[in-house]
């Protein structure tokens, strides 16, 4: 199991989705980034009509280099739990043709104060939660 959290994602165009995302500390970024499969980007009206400032990038992945589309500061992202929300973070959107899950990059996870306690069991907490507060991973959501 891995750590997956429920997110509310609002695009700059004010489209909103709630979805489960994999917290992927191996997705190392220079700024807070949220990777979206094409189907999720479509729901936020960020695909196929890319904004002018979108850039084509090559990202290294476990499966090898892949082309993605980077849109700086295009979403407000919040972690949702039963009793609270994280702080809202303005994040870059990265659109991928190959990924089927939404991925939270390392910098975005840090800004939303996600602390992974046990990745194998899917246990996490917010940084300001009591040390004994354990939150359980959400079930996987694939965008196929």
Short mmCIF file of C-alpha atoms in Angstrom, two decimals:
data_model
loop_
_atom_site.label_atom_id
_atom_site.label_comp_id
_atom_site.label_asym_id
_atom_site.label_seq_id
_atom_site.Cartn_x
_atom_site.Cartn_y
_atom_site.Cartn_z
CA UNK A 1 0.00 0.00 0.00
CA UNK A 2 1.04 3.63 -0.41
CA UNK A 3 -0.21 6.94 0.94
CA UNK A 4 -3.13 8.36 -1.02
CA UNK A 5 -5.09 11.42 0.03
CA UNK A 6 -8.36 13.01 -1.05
CA UNK A 7 -7.87 16.37 -2.78
CA UNK A 8 -9.98 19.25 -3.90
CA UNK A 9 -8.39 20.69 -7.03
CA UNK A 10 -9.56 24.01 -8.44
CA UNK A 11 -8.17 25.16 -11.76
CA UNK A 12 -7.54 28.82 -12.40
CA UNK A 13 -10.65 28.70 -14.62
CA UNK A 14 -12.63 27.76 -11.48
CA UNK A 15 -13.43 24.17 -12.44
CA UNK A 16 -13.28 21.93 -9.35
CA UNK A 17 -12.83 18.20 -8.90
CA UNK A 18 -12.40 16.02 -5.84
CA UNK A 19 -10.11 13.07 -6.42
CA UNK A 20 -7.71 10.70 -4.74
CA UNK A 21 -4.00 11.26 -5.36
CA UNK A 22 -0.86 9.25 -4.67
CA UNK A 23 1.66 11.10 -2.49
CA UNK A 24 4.87 10.36 -4.36
CA UNK A 25 8.05 11.60 -2.68
CA UNK A 26 9.98 10.18 -5.64
CA UNK A 27 8.26 12.85 -7.77
CA UNK A 28 10.93 15.42 -6.98
CA UNK A 29 10.16 18.95 -8.12
CA UNK A 30 11.47 22.48 -7.76
CA UNK A 31 8.01 23.92 -7.05
CA UNK A 32 4.72 22.48 -5.75
CA UNK A 33 3.47 20.26 -8.58
CA UNK A 34 0.42 18.10 -9.14
CA UNK A 35 0.58 15.60 -11.98
CA UNK A 36 -2.72 14.89 -13.72
CA UNK A 37 -3.57 12.17 -16.19
CA UNK A 38 -5.15 13.61 -19.35
CA UNK A 39 -8.68 12.59 -18.27
CA UNK A 40 -8.38 14.57 -15.02
CA UNK A 41 -6.94 17.58 -16.87
CA UNK A 42 -9.94 17.46 -19.23
CA UNK A 43 -12.33 17.69 -16.27
CA UNK A 44 -10.52 20.86 -15.15
CA UNK A 45 -10.63 22.35 -18.67
CA UNK A 46 -6.83 22.26 -18.86
CA UNK A 47 -6.74 19.82 -21.77
CA UNK A 48 -6.61 19.77 -24.79
CA UNK A 49 -6.65 23.58 -25.01
CA UNK A 50 -3.46 24.39 -23.16
CA UNK A 51 -2.90 27.89 -21.78
CA UNK A 52 -0.33 30.00 -23.62
CA UNK A 53 2.22 29.67 -20.83
CA UNK A 54 2.20 25.84 -20.99
CA UNK A 55 5.58 24.27 -21.72
CA UNK A 56 6.50 20.86 -23.06
CA UNK A 57 9.00 19.20 -20.71
CA UNK A 58 10.73 15.83 -20.53
CA UNK A 59 10.46 14.21 -17.08
CA UNK A 60 12.48 11.21 -15.95
CA UNK A 61 10.20 8.47 -14.63
CA UNK A 62 10.66 4.90 -13.43
CA UNK A 63 9.58 3.81 -16.94
CA UNK A 64 12.05 6.14 -18.65
CA UNK A 65 11.83 9.69 -20.01
CA UNK A 66 8.35 10.93 -20.88
CA UNK A 67 6.93 14.11 -22.39
CA UNK A 68 4.61 16.13 -20.14
CA UNK A 69 2.92 19.52 -20.30
CA UNK A 70 3.78 21.95 -17.50
CA UNK A 71 1.39 24.76 -16.58
CA UNK A 72 2.80 27.01 -13.83
CA UNK A 73 0.52 27.92 -10.92
CA UNK A 74 -2.71 26.64 -12.48
CA UNK A 75 -4.44 24.97 -9.50
CA UNK A 76 -5.38 25.54 -5.91
CA UNK A 77 -4.98 22.23 -4.10
CA UNK A 78 -6.31 21.18 -0.67
CA UNK A 79 -6.18 17.85 1.20
CA UNK A 80 -9.62 16.83 2.48
CA UNK A 81 -10.20 14.63 5.54
CA UNK A 82 -13.32 13.85 7.54
CA UNK A 83 -12.75 16.62 10.06
CA UNK A 84 -10.46 19.16 8.42
CA UNK A 85 -8.69 20.48 5.36
CA UNK A 86 -5.06 21.31 4.72
CA UNK A 87 -3.95 24.77 3.81
CA UNK A 88 -4.64 25.72 0.20
CA UNK A 89 -1.55 25.61 -2.00
CA UNK A 90 -1.15 27.14 -5.43
CA UNK A 91 0.50 24.45 -7.53
CA UNK A 92 1.79 23.84 -11.01
CA UNK A 93 -0.12 21.33 -13.10
CA UNK A 94 1.75 18.68 -15.04
CA UNK A 95 -0.31 16.73 -17.59
CA UNK A 96 0.78 13.22 -18.52
CA UNK A 97 -0.40 10.85 -21.24
CA UNK A 98 1.10 7.84 -19.45
CA UNK A 99 0.11 8.21 -15.79
CA UNK A 100 -3.27 6.88 -14.66
CA UNK A 101 -3.19 8.30 -11.11
CA UNK A 102 -3.00 11.87 -9.89
CA UNK A 103 0.39 12.36 -8.22
CA UNK A 104 1.34 14.81 -5.49
CA UNK A 105 4.98 15.87 -5.84
CA UNK A 106 7.38 16.20 -2.91
CA UNK A 107 7.21 20.00 -2.63
CA UNK A 108 3.40 20.03 -2.81
CA UNK A 109 3.17 17.32 -0.13
CA UNK A 110 5.43 19.42 2.09
CA UNK A 111 3.43 22.62 1.56
CA UNK A 112 0.19 20.77 2.43
CA UNK A 113 1.97 19.50 5.58
CA UNK A 114 1.61 15.80 4.76
CA UNK A 115 3.82 13.58 6.93
CA UNK A 116 4.16 9.96 5.84
CA UNK A 117 4.34 7.78 8.95
CA UNK A 118 4.28 4.29 7.37
CA UNK A 119 4.28 4.10 3.57
CA UNK A 120 3.87 0.31 3.56
CA UNK A 121 0.66 0.54 5.59
CA UNK A 122 -0.56 3.82 4.04
CA UNK A 123 -0.41 5.73 7.36
CA UNK A 124 0.05 9.49 7.38
CA UNK A 125 -0.81 12.64 9.36
CA UNK A 126 -0.66 16.40 9.04
CA UNK A 127 2.48 18.01 10.48
CA UNK A 128 0.43 19.79 13.15
CA UNK A 129 -1.58 16.68 14.14
CA UNK A 130 -0.72 15.10 17.50
CA UNK A 131 2.07 12.51 17.13
CA UNK A 132 -0.37 9.68 17.87
CA UNK A 133 -2.89 10.79 15.20
CA UNK A 134 -2.77 8.24 12.39
CA UNK A 135 -4.67 8.75 9.16
CA UNK A 136 -5.37 5.94 6.69
CA UNK A 137 -4.73 6.01 2.97
CA UNK A 138 -7.60 6.44 0.54
CA UNK A 139 -8.31 3.76 -2.05
CA UNK A 140 -6.71 4.11 -5.46
CA UNK A 141 -8.50 6.10 -8.16
CA UNK A 142 -7.39 5.52 -11.74
CA UNK A 143 -8.15 7.89 -14.63
CA UNK A 144 -8.38 5.59 -17.64
#
